[in-house]
mmCIF file of C-alpha atoms in Angstrom:
data_model
loop_
_atom_site.group_PDB
_atom_site.id
_atom_site.type_symbol
_atom_site.label_atom_id
_atom_site.label_comp_id
_atom_site.label_asym_id
_atom_site.label_seq_id
_atom_site.Cartn_x
_atom_site.Cartn_y
_atom_site.Cartn_z
ATOM 1 C CA UNK P 737 15.091 14.881 6.997
ATOM 2 C CA UNK P 738 16.243 18.003 8.862
ATOM 3 C CA UNK P 739 19.656 17.485 10.376
ATOM 4 C CA UNK P 740 20.844 14.720 8.040
ATOM 5 C CA UNK P 741 24.370 15.222 6.687
ATOM 6 C CA UNK P 742 24.784 15.613 2.876
ATOM 7 C CA UNK P 743 26.134 12.032 2.621
ATOM 8 C CA UNK P 744 23.179 10.707 4.580
ATOM 9 C CA UNK P 745 20.741 12.663 2.430
ATOM 10 C CA UNK P 746 22.273 11.124 -0.651
ATOM 11 C CA UNK P 747 21.915 7.628 0.804
ATOM 12 C CA UNK P 748 18.347 8.374 1.867
ATOM 13 C CA UNK P 749 17.485 9.596 -1.635
ATOM 14 C CA UNK P 750 18.909 6.393 -3.095
ATOM 15 C CA UNK P 751 16.927 4.266 -0.637
ATOM 16 C CA UNK P 752 13.689 6.130 -1.375
ATOM 17 C CA UNK P 753 14.209 5.511 -5.087
ATOM 18 C CA UNK P 754 14.824 1.804 -4.489
ATOM 19 C CA UNK P 755 11.707 1.406 -2.382
ATOM 20 C CA UNK P 756 9.620 3.628 -4.647
ATOM 21 C CA UNK P 757 10.746 1.717 -7.748
ATOM 22 C CA UNK P 758 9.963 -1.642 -6.106
ATOM 23 C CA UNK P 759 6.459 -0.454 -5.307
ATOM 24 C CA UNK P 760 5.786 1.231 -8.649
ATOM 25 C CA UNK P 761 7.054 -1.631 -10.812
ATOM 26 C CA UNK P 762 5.291 -4.348 -8.840
ATOM 27 C CA UNK P 763 2.154 -2.195 -8.660
ATOM 28 C CA UNK P 764 2.222 -1.860 -12.445
ATOM 29 C CA UNK P 765 2.808 -5.590 -12.942
ATOM 30 C CA UNK P 766 -0.107 -6.468 -10.685
ATOM 31 C CA UNK P 767 -2.359 -3.963 -12.460
ATOM 32 C CA UNK P 768 -1.703 -5.797 -15.755
ATOM 33 C CA UNK P 769 -4.071 -8.497 -14.480
ATOM 34 C CA UNK P 770 -6.989 -6.069 -14.461
ATOM 35 C CA UNK P 771 -9.654 -7.604 -16.700
ATOM 36 C CA UNK P 772 -7.695 -10.865 -17.094
ATOM 37 C CA UNK P 773 -7.832 -12.460 -13.650
ATOM 38 C CA UNK P 774 -9.236 -16.002 -13.395
ATOM 39 C CA UNK P 775 -12.286 -14.864 -11.405
ATOM 40 C CA UNK P 776 -14.131 -11.654 -10.615
ATOM 41 C CA UNK P 777 -12.952 -11.512 -6.992
ATOM 42 C CA UNK P 778 -9.323 -11.664 -8.103
ATOM 43 C CA UNK P 779 -10.007 -9.086 -10.766
ATOM 44 C CA UNK P 780 -10.848 -6.779 -7.845
ATOM 45 C CA UNK P 781 -8.158 -8.046 -5.503
ATOM 46 C CA UNK P 782 -5.190 -7.596 -7.837
ATOM 47 C CA UNK P 783 -5.846 -3.963 -8.798
ATOM 48 C CA UNK P 784 -6.534 -3.272 -5.107
ATOM 49 C CA UNK P 785 -3.097 -4.600 -4.202
ATOM 50 C CA UNK P 786 -1.646 -2.644 -7.126
ATOM 51 C CA UNK P 787 -3.264 0.509 -5.745
ATOM 52 C CA UNK P 788 -1.702 -0.044 -2.330
ATOM 53 C CA UNK P 789 1.727 -0.335 -3.945
ATOM 54 C CA UNK P 790 1.324 2.634 -6.281
ATOM 55 C CA UNK P 791 0.078 4.718 -3.334
ATOM 56 C CA UNK P 792 3.217 3.787 -1.398
ATOM 57 C CA UNK P 793 5.354 4.631 -4.449
ATOM 58 C CA UNK P 794 3.766 8.095 -4.629
ATOM 59 C CA UNK P 795 4.614 8.886 -1.000
ATOM 60 C CA UNK P 796 8.170 7.579 -1.445
ATOM 61 C CA UNK P 797 8.823 9.517 -4.688
ATOM 62 C CA UNK P 798 7.370 12.729 -3.307
ATOM 63 C CA UNK P 799 9.679 12.472 -0.321
ATOM 64 C CA UNK P 800 12.630 11.479 -2.551
ATOM 65 C CA UNK P 801 12.093 14.688 -4.533
ATOM 66 C CA UNK P 802 12.164 16.734 -1.304
ATOM 67 C CA UNK P 803 15.305 15.012 -0.040
ATOM 68 C CA UNK P 804 17.079 15.503 -3.377
ATOM 69 C CA UNK P 805 16.137 19.182 -3.347
ATOM 70 C CA UNK P 806 16.230 19.721 -7.121
ATOM 71 C CA UNK P 807 12.500 20.241 -7.499
ATOM 72 C CA UNK P 808 11.752 16.843 -9.036
ATOM 73 C CA UNK P 809 8.183 15.670 -8.431
ATOM 74 C CA UNK P 810 6.763 12.173 -8.027
ATOM 75 C CA UNK P 811 5.807 12.261 -11.715
ATOM 76 C CA UNK P 812 9.315 13.274 -12.836
ATOM 77 C CA UNK P 813 10.751 10.333 -10.936
ATOM 78 C CA UNK P 814 8.183 7.812 -12.152
ATOM 79 C CA UNK P 815 7.967 8.849 -15.805
ATOM 80 C CA UNK P 816 11.215 10.469 -16.829
ATOM 81 C CA UNK P 817 13.956 7.998 -15.995
ATOM 82 C CA UNK P 818 15.437 5.276 -18.205
ATOM 83 C CA UNK P 819 15.661 1.616 -17.266
ATOM 84 C CA UNK P 820 19.291 1.967 -16.155
ATOM 85 C CA UNK P 821 18.178 4.611 -13.660
ATOM 86 C CA UNK P 822 15.619 2.307 -12.048
ATOM 87 C CA UNK P 823 16.694 0.728 -8.766
ATOM 88 C CA UNK P 824 14.015 -1.925 -8.281
ATOM 89 C CA UNK P 825 14.618 -5.558 -7.398
ATOM 90 C CA UNK P 826 14.679 -7.989 -10.319
ATOM 91 C CA UNK P 827 11.928 -9.954 -8.552
ATOM 92 C CA UNK P 828 9.297 -7.252 -9.004
ATOM 93 C CA UNK P 829 9.912 -6.751 -12.728
ATOM 94 C CA UNK P 830 9.496 -10.467 -13.518
ATOM 95 C CA UNK P 831 6.618 -10.946 -15.976
ATOM 96 C CA UNK P 832 3.321 -12.053 -14.459
ATOM 97 C CA UNK P 833 3.516 -15.533 -15.954
ATOM 98 C CA UNK P 834 0.604 -17.636 -14.757
ATOM 99 C CA UNK P 835 -1.460 -16.997 -11.632
ATOM 100 C CA UNK P 836 0.910 -19.143 -9.538
ATOM 101 C CA UNK P 837 3.906 -17.002 -10.530
ATOM 102 C CA UNK P 838 2.038 -13.797 -9.762
ATOM 103 C CA UNK P 839 0.868 -14.943 -6.328
ATOM 104 C CA UNK P 840 4.240 -16.363 -5.310
ATOM 105 C CA UNK P 841 5.999 -13.145 -6.390
ATOM 106 C CA UNK P 842 3.488 -11.189 -4.304
ATOM 107 C CA UNK P 843 4.069 -13.417 -1.286
ATOM 108 C CA UNK P 844 7.867 -13.187 -1.586
ATOM 109 C CA UNK P 845 7.827 -9.399 -1.805
ATOM 110 C CA UNK P 846 5.213 -8.831 0.920
ATOM 111 C CA UNK P 847 6.950 -11.281 3.276
ATOM 112 C CA UNK P 848 10.053 -9.099 2.921
ATOM 113 C CA UNK P 849 8.388 -5.693 3.063
ATOM 114 C CA UNK P 850 6.136 -6.405 6.051
ATOM 115 C CA UNK P 851 9.058 -6.825 8.494
ATOM 116 C CA UNK P 852 10.938 -4.080 6.611
ATOM 117 C CA UNK P 853 8.187 -1.529 7.178
ATOM 118 C CA UNK P 854 7.585 -2.793 10.718
ATOM 119 C CA UNK P 855 11.227 -2.027 11.563
ATOM 120 C CA UNK P 856 11.043 1.300 9.707
ATOM 121 C CA UNK P 857 8.126 2.457 11.900
ATOM 122 C CA UNK P 858 10.815 3.242 14.494
ATOM 123 C CA UNK P 859 13.008 5.162 12.005
ATOM 124 C CA UNK P 860 14.764 8.312 13.147
ATOM 125 C CA UNK P 861 13.435 9.879 9.961
ATOM 126 C CA UNK P 862 9.866 10.885 10.819
ATOM 127 C CA UNK P 863 8.536 11.064 7.270
ATOM 128 C CA UNK P 864 9.833 7.604 6.398
ATOM 129 C CA UNK P 865 8.404 6.258 9.663
ATOM 130 C CA UNK P 866 5.024 7.740 8.692
ATOM 131 C CA UNK P 867 5.046 6.078 5.261
ATOM 132 C CA UNK P 868 6.045 2.800 6.941
ATOM 133 C CA UNK P 869 3.176 3.020 9.435
ATOM 134 C CA UNK P 870 0.624 2.921 6.636
ATOM 135 C CA UNK P 871 2.436 0.445 4.401
ATOM 136 C CA UNK P 872 3.045 -2.207 7.055
ATOM 137 C CA UNK P 873 -0.669 -2.868 7.473
ATOM 138 C CA UNK P 874 -1.171 -3.159 3.735
ATOM 139 C CA UNK P 875 1.717 -5.604 3.370
ATOM 140 C CA UNK P 876 0.343 -7.822 6.151
ATOM 141 C CA UNK P 877 -2.849 -8.020 4.122
ATOM 142 C CA UNK P 878 -0.944 -8.929 0.959
ATOM 143 C CA UNK P 879 0.918 -11.748 2.742
ATOM 144 C CA UNK P 880 -2.367 -13.118 3.903
ATOM 145 C CA UNK P 881 -4.034 -12.965 0.506
ATOM 146 C CA UNK P 882 -1.106 -14.256 -1.551
ATOM 147 C CA UNK P 883 -0.251 -16.842 1.112
ATOM 148 C CA UNK P 884 -3.734 -18.322 0.950
ATOM 149 C CA UNK P 885 -3.438 -18.681 -2.828
ATOM 150 C CA UNK P 886 -0.002 -20.293 -2.619
ATOM 151 C CA UNK P 887 -1.425 -22.858 -0.177
ATOM 152 C CA UNK P 888 -4.543 -23.406 -2.282
ATOM 153 C CA UNK P 889 -2.531 -23.996 -5.437
ATOM 154 C CA UNK P 890 0.453 -25.829 -3.924
ATOM 155 C CA UNK P 891 -1.877 -28.144 -2.013
ATOM 156 C CA UNK P 892 -4.446 -28.269 -4.830
ATOM 157 C CA UNK P 893 -4.782 -30.319 -8.011
ATOM 158 C CA UNK P 894 -1.892 -31.911 -9.905
ATOM 159 C CA UNK P 895 -2.027 -29.060 -12.385
ATOM 160 C CA UNK P 896 -2.035 -26.248 -9.831
ATOM 161 C CA UNK P 897 0.703 -27.895 -7.757
ATOM 162 C CA UNK P 898 2.885 -28.254 -10.862
ATOM 163 C CA UNK P 899 2.445 -24.571 -11.689
ATOM 164 C CA UNK P 900 3.293 -23.532 -8.150
ATOM 165 C CA UNK P 901 6.408 -25.734 -8.108
ATOM 166 C CA UNK P 902 7.518 -24.165 -11.404
ATOM 167 C CA UNK P 903 7.053 -20.719 -9.881
ATOM 168 C CA UNK P 904 9.113 -21.684 -6.809
ATOM 169 C CA UNK P 905 11.923 -22.893 -9.101
ATOM 170 C CA UNK P 906 11.916 -19.773 -11.251
ATOM 171 C CA UNK P 907 11.488 -17.048 -8.641
ATOM 172 C CA UNK P 908 13.976 -18.674 -6.279
ATOM 173 C CA UNK P 909 16.757 -16.994 -8.259
ATOM 174 C CA UNK P 910 15.527 -13.549 -7.260
ATOM 175 C CA UNK P 911 15.136 -14.023 -3.499
ATOM 176 C CA UNK P 912 18.658 -13.240 -2.292
ATOM 177 C CA UNK P 913 18.741 -9.797 -3.879
ATOM 178 C CA UNK P 914 16.114 -8.559 -1.393
ATOM 179 C CA UNK P 915 18.521 -9.084 1.500
ATOM 180 C CA UNK P 916 21.544 -7.530 -0.225
ATOM 181 C CA UNK P 917 23.511 -4.835 1.582
ATOM 182 C CA UNK P 918 25.873 -2.133 0.359
ATOM 183 C CA UNK P 919 27.200 1.291 1.405
ATOM 184 C CA UNK P 920 23.693 2.786 1.184
ATOM 185 C CA UNK P 921 21.970 0.254 3.443
ATOM 186 C CA UNK P 922 24.929 0.220 5.847
ATOM 187 C CA UNK P 923 24.948 4.007 6.239
ATOM 188 C CA UNK P 924 21.196 4.194 6.811
ATOM 189 C CA UNK P 925 21.168 1.261 9.220
ATOM 190 C CA UNK P 926 23.998 2.828 11.232
ATOM 191 C CA UNK P 927 22.062 6.121 11.395
ATOM 192 C CA UNK P 928 18.890 4.370 12.575
ATOM 193 C CA UNK P 929 16.947 5.488 9.496
ATOM 194 C CA UNK P 930 16.258 2.160 7.800
ATOM 195 C CA UNK P 931 16.725 -1.495 8.765
ATOM 196 C CA UNK P 932 19.576 -3.688 7.568
ATOM 197 C CA UNK P 933 17.854 -5.867 4.928
ATOM 198 C CA UNK P 934 20.076 -8.858 5.723
ATOM 199 C CA UNK P 935 18.718 -8.916 9.273
ATOM 200 C CA UNK P 936 15.188 -9.532 7.967
ATOM 201 C CA UNK P 937 15.979 -12.922 6.449
ATOM 202 C CA UNK P 938 14.829 -14.954 9.494
ATOM 203 C CA UNK P 939 11.465 -13.133 9.447
ATOM 204 C CA UNK P 940 11.055 -13.842 5.747
ATOM 205 C CA UNK P 941 12.061 -17.484 6.135
ATOM 206 C CA UNK P 942 9.557 -17.919 8.961
ATOM 207 C CA UNK P 943 6.642 -16.572 6.904
ATOM 208 C CA UNK P 944 7.570 -18.583 3.811
ATOM 209 C CA UNK P 945 8.099 -21.734 5.873
ATOM 210 C CA UNK P 946 4.671 -21.289 7.479
ATOM 211 C CA UNK P 947 3.018 -21.064 4.059
ATOM 212 C CA UNK P 948 5.159 -23.703 2.338
ATOM 213 C CA UNK P 949 4.589 -26.320 5.049
ATOM 214 C CA UNK P 950 0.846 -26.149 4.315
ATOM 215 C CA UNK P 951 1.371 -25.882 0.565
ATOM 216 C CA UNK P 952 3.628 -28.960 0.283
ATOM 217 C CA UNK P 953 6.403 -26.823 -1.145
ATOM 218 C CA UNK P 954 10.132 -26.656 -0.468
ATOM 219 C CA UNK P 955 12.494 -23.747 -0.931
ATOM 220 C CA UNK P 956 15.006 -24.658 -3.663
ATOM 221 C CA UNK P 957 18.772 -24.489 -3.283
ATOM 222 C CA UNK P 958 19.966 -21.723 -5.563
ATOM 223 C CA UNK P 959 23.636 -21.860 -6.590
ATOM 224 C CA UNK P 960 23.784 -18.591 -8.518
ATOM 225 C CA UNK P 961 21.254 -15.997 -7.334
ATOM 226 C CA UNK P 962 20.493 -13.135 -9.729
ATOM 227 C CA UNK P 963 21.327 -9.567 -8.715
ATOM 228 C CA UNK P 964 21.794 -6.195 -10.358
ATOM 229 C CA UNK P 965 18.526 -4.313 -9.992
ATOM 230 C CA UNK P 966 19.846 -2.049 -7.230
ATOM 231 C CA UNK P 967 22.636 -0.961 -9.607
ATOM 232 C CA UNK P 968 20.301 -0.393 -12.536
ATOM 233 C CA UNK P 969 21.114 -3.668 -14.308
ATOM 234 C CA UNK P 970 17.765 -5.089 -15.335
ATOM 235 C CA UNK P 971 16.299 -7.763 -17.561
ATOM 236 C CA UNK P 972 14.755 -6.852 -20.897
ATOM 237 C CA UNK P 973 11.279 -7.170 -19.387
ATOM 238 C CA UNK P 974 11.658 -3.873 -17.534
ATOM 239 C CA UNK P 975 12.143 -2.026 -20.824
ATOM 240 C CA UNK P 976 8.833 -3.339 -22.144
ATOM 241 C CA UNK P 977 7.098 -2.446 -18.902
ATOM 242 C CA UNK P 978 8.480 1.117 -18.920
ATOM 243 C CA UNK P 979 7.505 1.582 -22.557
ATOM 244 C CA UNK P 980 3.902 1.105 -21.499
ATOM 245 C CA UNK P 981 4.134 2.895 -18.148
ATOM 246 C CA UNK P 982 5.850 5.976 -19.581
ATOM 247 C CA UNK P 983 4.140 6.126 -22.953
ATOM 248 C CA UNK P 984 2.060 9.248 -22.363
ATOM 249 C CA UNK P 985 4.867 11.352 -20.871
ATOM 250 C CA UNK P 986 7.324 10.251 -23.548
ATOM 251 C CA UNK P 987 4.911 10.978 -26.373
ATOM 252 C CA UNK P 988 3.493 14.211 -24.968
ATOM 253 C CA UNK P 989 6.207 15.650 -22.683
ATOM 254 C CA UNK P 990 4.804 17.756 -19.862
ATOM 255 C CA UNK P 991 1.268 16.476 -20.433
ATOM 256 C CA UNK P 992 -1.128 17.318 -17.599
ATOM 257 C CA UNK P 993 -4.573 15.964 -16.805
ATOM 258 C CA UNK Z 568 -13.638 40.364 7.098
ATOM 259 C CA UNK Z 569 -10.720 38.686 8.844
ATOM 260 C CA UNK Z 570 -11.398 35.693 10.972
ATOM 261 C CA UNK Z 571 -9.067 37.120 13.590
ATOM 262 C CA UNK Z 572 -11.819 39.522 14.617
ATOM 263 C CA UNK Z 573 -13.934 36.651 15.924
ATOM 264 C CA UNK Z 574 -13.517 34.639 19.022
ATOM 265 C CA UNK Z 575 -10.913 32.068 18.078
ATOM 266 C CA UNK Z 576 -12.417 29.057 19.818
ATOM 267 C CA UNK Z 577 -15.861 29.679 18.300
ATOM 268 C CA UNK Z 578 -14.368 30.101 14.858
ATOM 269 C CA UNK Z 579 -12.313 26.964 15.224
ATOM 270 C CA UNK Z 580 -15.435 25.043 16.183
ATOM 271 C CA UNK Z 581 -17.280 26.467 13.179
ATOM 272 C CA UNK Z 582 -14.422 25.481 10.843
ATOM 273 C CA UNK Z 583 -14.361 21.970 12.344
ATOM 274 C CA UNK Z 584 -18.103 21.602 11.829
ATOM 275 C CA UNK Z 585 -17.828 22.680 8.185
ATOM 276 C CA UNK Z 586 -14.989 20.245 7.442
ATOM 277 C CA UNK Z 587 -16.443 17.430 9.550
ATOM 278 C CA UNK Z 588 -19.689 17.371 7.549
ATOM 279 C CA UNK Z 589 -17.904 16.309 4.325
ATOM 280 C CA UNK Z 590 -19.085 12.820 3.324
ATOM 281 C CA UNK Z 591 -16.826 10.018 2.143
ATOM 282 C CA UNK Z 592 -17.325 9.901 -1.646
ATOM 283 C CA UNK Z 593 -17.338 6.091 -1.761
ATOM 284 C CA UNK Z 594 -19.360 5.480 1.405
ATOM 285 C CA UNK Z 595 -21.483 8.646 1.514
ATOM 286 C CA UNK Z 596 -23.413 7.630 4.640
ATOM 287 C CA UNK Z 597 -20.399 8.461 6.791
ATOM 288 C CA UNK Z 598 -18.480 11.708 7.100
ATOM 289 C CA UNK Z 599 -14.727 12.212 7.253
ATOM 290 C CA UNK Z 600 -15.146 12.897 10.976
ATOM 291 C CA UNK Z 601 -17.085 9.639 11.507
ATOM 292 C CA UNK Z 602 -14.226 7.772 9.825
ATOM 293 C CA UNK Z 603 -11.610 9.473 11.973
ATOM 294 C CA UNK Z 604 -9.837 10.802 8.861
ATOM 295 C CA UNK Z 605 -10.192 14.439 9.910
ATOM 296 C CA UNK Z 606 -7.611 14.750 12.661
ATOM 297 C CA UNK Z 607 -7.928 18.452 13.531
ATOM 298 C CA UNK Z 608 -8.926 21.866 12.247
ATOM 299 C CA UNK Z 609 -7.009 24.819 13.627
ATOM 300 C CA UNK Z 610 -6.937 28.466 12.745
ATOM 301 C CA UNK Z 611 -3.488 30.005 12.482
ATOM 302 C CA UNK Z 612 -2.824 33.436 10.968
ATOM 303 C CA UNK Z 613 -6.295 33.591 9.419
ATOM 304 C CA UNK Z 614 -5.810 30.227 7.688
ATOM 305 C CA UNK Z 615 -7.935 27.214 8.580
ATOM 306 C CA UNK Z 616 -5.586 24.249 8.593
ATOM 307 C CA UNK Z 617 -7.297 20.872 8.267
ATOM 308 C CA UNK Z 618 -5.144 17.834 9.008
ATOM 309 C CA UNK Z 619 -6.281 14.705 7.198
ATOM 310 C CA UNK Z 620 -5.088 11.096 7.499
ATOM 311 C CA UNK Z 621 -5.615 8.934 4.412
ATOM 312 C CA UNK Z 622 -7.135 5.492 5.052
ATOM 313 C CA UNK Z 623 -5.029 3.531 2.528
ATOM 314 C CA UNK Z 624 -1.821 4.656 0.754
ATOM 315 C CA UNK Z 625 -3.422 4.169 -2.635
ATOM 316 C CA UNK Z 626 -7.009 5.165 -1.856
ATOM 317 C CA UNK Z 627 -8.120 7.041 -4.995
ATOM 318 C CA UNK Z 628 -10.642 9.011 -2.923
ATOM 319 C CA UNK Z 629 -8.002 10.743 -0.795
ATOM 320 C CA UNK Z 630 -7.513 13.638 -3.205
ATOM 321 C CA UNK Z 631 -11.262 14.037 -3.744
ATOM 322 C CA UNK Z 632 -11.803 14.127 0.018
ATOM 323 C CA UNK Z 633 -9.088 16.728 0.537
ATOM 324 C CA UNK Z 634 -10.574 18.903 -2.196
ATOM 325 C CA UNK Z 635 -14.076 18.545 -0.738
ATOM 326 C CA UNK Z 636 -12.811 19.657 2.677
ATOM 327 C CA UNK Z 637 -11.071 22.615 1.057
ATOM 328 C CA UNK Z 638 -14.300 23.637 -0.703
ATOM 329 C CA UNK Z 639 -16.374 23.179 2.477
ATOM 330 C CA UNK Z 640 -14.030 25.431 4.450
ATOM 331 C CA UNK Z 641 -13.988 28.040 1.702
ATOM 332 C CA UNK Z 642 -17.790 28.054 1.532
ATOM 333 C CA UNK Z 643 -17.893 28.611 5.281
ATOM 334 C CA UNK Z 644 -15.763 31.723 4.749
ATOM 335 C CA UNK Z 645 -12.330 30.381 5.678
ATOM 336 C CA UNK Z 646 -9.043 30.471 3.820
ATOM 337 C CA UNK Z 647 -8.265 26.729 3.836
ATOM 338 C CA UNK Z 648 -5.083 24.718 3.836
ATOM 339 C CA UNK Z 649 -5.004 20.917 3.842
ATOM 340 C CA UNK Z 650 -2.167 19.011 5.461
ATOM 341 C CA UNK Z 651 -1.807 15.275 4.939
ATOM 342 C CA UNK Z 652 -0.801 13.444 8.110
ATOM 343 C CA UNK Z 653 0.681 9.953 7.674
ATOM 344 C CA UNK Z 654 1.837 9.393 11.226
ATOM 345 C CA UNK Z 655 0.306 8.009 13.354
ATOM 346 C CA UNK Z 656 -1.219 5.837 10.645
ATOM 347 C CA UNK Z 657 -4.996 5.806 10.341
ATOM 348 C CA UNK Z 658 -6.632 2.748 11.818
ATOM 349 C CA UNK Z 659 -10.196 1.463 11.686
ATOM 350 C CA UNK Z 660 -10.163 1.860 15.490
ATOM 351 C CA UNK Z 661 -10.619 5.606 14.875
ATOM 352 C CA UNK Z 662 -14.076 5.130 13.333
ATOM 353 C CA UNK Z 663 -16.507 6.617 15.851
ATOM 354 C CA UNK Z 664 -19.360 4.694 17.481
ATOM 355 C CA UNK Z 665 -21.786 6.827 15.462
ATOM 356 C CA UNK Z 666 -19.851 6.065 12.283
ATOM 357 C CA UNK Z 667 -20.021 2.325 12.983
ATOM 358 C CA UNK Z 668 -23.775 2.593 13.519
ATOM 359 C CA UNK Z 669 -24.217 4.507 10.234
ATOM 360 C CA UNK Z 670 -22.174 1.901 8.346
ATOM 361 C CA UNK Z 671 -24.363 -0.891 9.730
ATOM 362 C CA UNK Z 672 -27.549 0.982 8.743
ATOM 363 C CA UNK Z 673 -26.115 1.380 5.247
ATOM 364 C CA UNK Z 674 -25.603 -2.393 4.966
ATOM 365 C CA UNK Z 675 -21.841 -2.403 5.531
ATOM 366 C CA UNK Z 676 -20.526 -4.440 8.451
ATOM 367 C CA UNK Z 677 -18.262 -2.183 10.541
ATOM 368 C CA UNK Z 678 -14.713 -3.371 11.263
ATOM 369 C CA UNK Z 679 -14.155 -5.649 14.231
ATOM 370 C CA UNK Z 680 -12.777 -3.489 17.025
ATOM 371 C CA UNK Z 681 -9.050 -3.654 17.674
ATOM 372 C CA UNK Z 682 -7.232 -3.821 14.382
ATOM 373 C CA UNK Z 683 -5.638 -7.036 13.157
ATOM 374 C CA UNK Z 684 -2.320 -8.040 14.562
ATOM 375 C CA UNK Z 685 0.126 -8.276 11.674
ATOM 376 C CA UNK Z 686 1.207 -11.672 12.971
ATOM 377 C CA UNK Z 687 -2.271 -13.129 12.917
ATOM 378 C CA UNK Z 688 -1.882 -14.022 9.273
ATOM 379 C CA UNK Z 689 -4.557 -16.603 8.915
ATOM 380 C CA UNK Z 690 -6.781 -15.744 11.846
ATOM 381 C CA UNK Z 691 -10.468 -15.483 10.979
ATOM 382 C CA UNK Z 692 -12.519 -12.586 12.265
ATOM 383 C CA UNK Z 693 -16.133 -13.008 13.319
ATOM 384 C CA UNK Z 694 -18.233 -10.592 11.265
ATOM 385 C CA UNK Z 695 -21.908 -10.022 12.080
ATOM 386 C CA UNK Z 696 -24.365 -9.620 9.198
ATOM 387 C CA UNK Z 697 -25.504 -5.954 9.015
ATOM 388 C CA UNK Z 698 -28.952 -7.085 7.836
ATOM 389 C CA UNK Z 699 -30.019 -9.768 10.319
ATOM 390 C CA UNK Z 700 -27.267 -9.616 12.943
ATOM 391 C CA UNK Z 701 -26.313 -13.275 12.586
ATOM 392 C CA UNK Z 702 -22.661 -14.181 13.095
ATOM 393 C CA UNK Z 703 -23.057 -17.159 10.739
ATOM 394 C CA UNK Z 704 -21.232 -15.462 7.895
ATOM 395 C CA UNK Z 705 -18.498 -16.414 5.434
ATOM 396 C CA UNK Z 706 -15.917 -14.489 3.487
ATOM 397 C CA UNK Z 707 -16.361 -14.487 -0.286
ATOM 398 C CA UNK Z 708 -13.387 -12.284 -1.113
ATOM 399 C CA UNK Z 709 -10.587 -10.560 0.778
ATOM 400 C CA UNK Z 710 -11.038 -7.529 -1.493
ATOM 401 C CA UNK Z 711 -14.375 -5.885 -2.246
ATOM 402 C CA UNK Z 712 -15.642 -3.000 -4.338
ATOM 403 C CA UNK Z 713 -13.149 -0.534 -2.829
ATOM 404 C CA UNK Z 714 -9.731 -0.852 -1.193
ATOM 405 C CA UNK Z 715 -11.254 -0.543 2.274
ATOM 406 C CA UNK Z 716 -13.816 -3.329 1.979
ATOM 407 C CA UNK Z 717 -14.029 -7.127 1.783
ATOM 408 C CA UNK Z 718 -16.957 -9.170 0.515
ATOM 409 C CA UNK Z 719 -18.962 -11.452 2.856
ATOM 410 C CA UNK Z 720 -22.136 -13.498 2.718
ATOM 411 C CA UNK Z 721 -24.577 -14.279 5.522
ATOM 412 C CA UNK Z 722 -25.439 -17.970 5.714
ATOM 413 C CA UNK Z 723 -28.520 -17.241 7.875
ATOM 414 C CA UNK Z 724 -30.323 -14.700 5.660
ATOM 415 C CA UNK Z 725 -28.322 -15.434 2.471
ATOM 416 C CA UNK Z 726 -27.624 -11.742 1.822
ATOM 417 C CA UNK Z 727 -24.165 -10.757 0.552
ATOM 418 C CA UNK Z 728 -22.666 -7.670 2.190
ATOM 419 C CA UNK Z 729 -19.563 -5.495 2.334
ATOM 420 C CA UNK Z 730 -17.308 -5.670 5.372
ATOM 421 C CA UNK Z 731 -15.190 -2.622 6.245
ATOM 422 C CA UNK Z 732 -11.733 -4.200 6.549
ATOM 423 C CA UNK Z 733 -9.890 -3.896 9.777
ATOM 424 C CA UNK Z 734 -6.458 -2.275 9.587
#
């Protein structure tokens, strides 16, 4: 962080919020399966993946608070912002749907974040590189786990294949947003702090193609991809999620364990 | 009694020993030093600084481990400070030979040496049963009772067992 110009610090803060929000919101979504998964092993696996993501969110928010320099903590950032102030991708706030939707969403996100963190390991920002070094290994694991389920369901029974095809149709609308660029990503890519998301598309396509070829699935053509999450424009589902996530802090402000 | 009045190297060794003896709360047969989580203990300006690398970003035991190290140092007469070190990222390759042996004795298969390549997405690892040593084993679940473990079963002796995941 030391040595970054004020403009760069502002961009870095914005990026840390985006990444932190992606991890927190998806981590929360995944944790909603706890006690409801179709089998005991998945009841353990899903909260484990949620824990990885929430752990990453904590590191990112803590660092965001330091970069911002206004004394905000990880808890302030997670619990005391409104939906319009959240910067997460629309993909990660999508409701869990059935197990096929959940696993495909996990695969899509992990297949993006694994190369993202891998590139960030070489960041000129040492703290971000450190967070990336841990997260990249966890994301590789998520790709593997979710990928195996997508294959098992896509290449499974008529019923499971139908569910997986439905998930591919629905979530296809939220893929392009991951690779979106703007002034924030451009500034950080130019400074060698974070990768250009658009450049990661071939990596993502390769992973998805590898899984889809075994799962008898095809990527759909999407005419009008959905965007807006990075600018705080979310679907109504995020509001419901935040109502649950933030309930304690909203009801008892300043509550401590 | 200030620690500065003692020989620094001896004191540093004593502080290391105190911190290194702290067990992992979830796998109590191994210590934080066995796991390679305790990176260093140094004494600077009368403060014992322990540098700790968490195993997983979201491991709920990280805070408990840091507090236990703090208490252990305090009980040994040091003024402790804990620093969390993310980079370089912890890897199962840092688990010591002794730690691997202790895991096996406890019934947990130690991680295969040399952590997984991120590209080897669907590669299968050969895991030896910690009970009978057979390599005829199968994975039941990618995720086990804690974030750091997967669940396996031995097809030779039929015993299920935990496998310490390789990262």
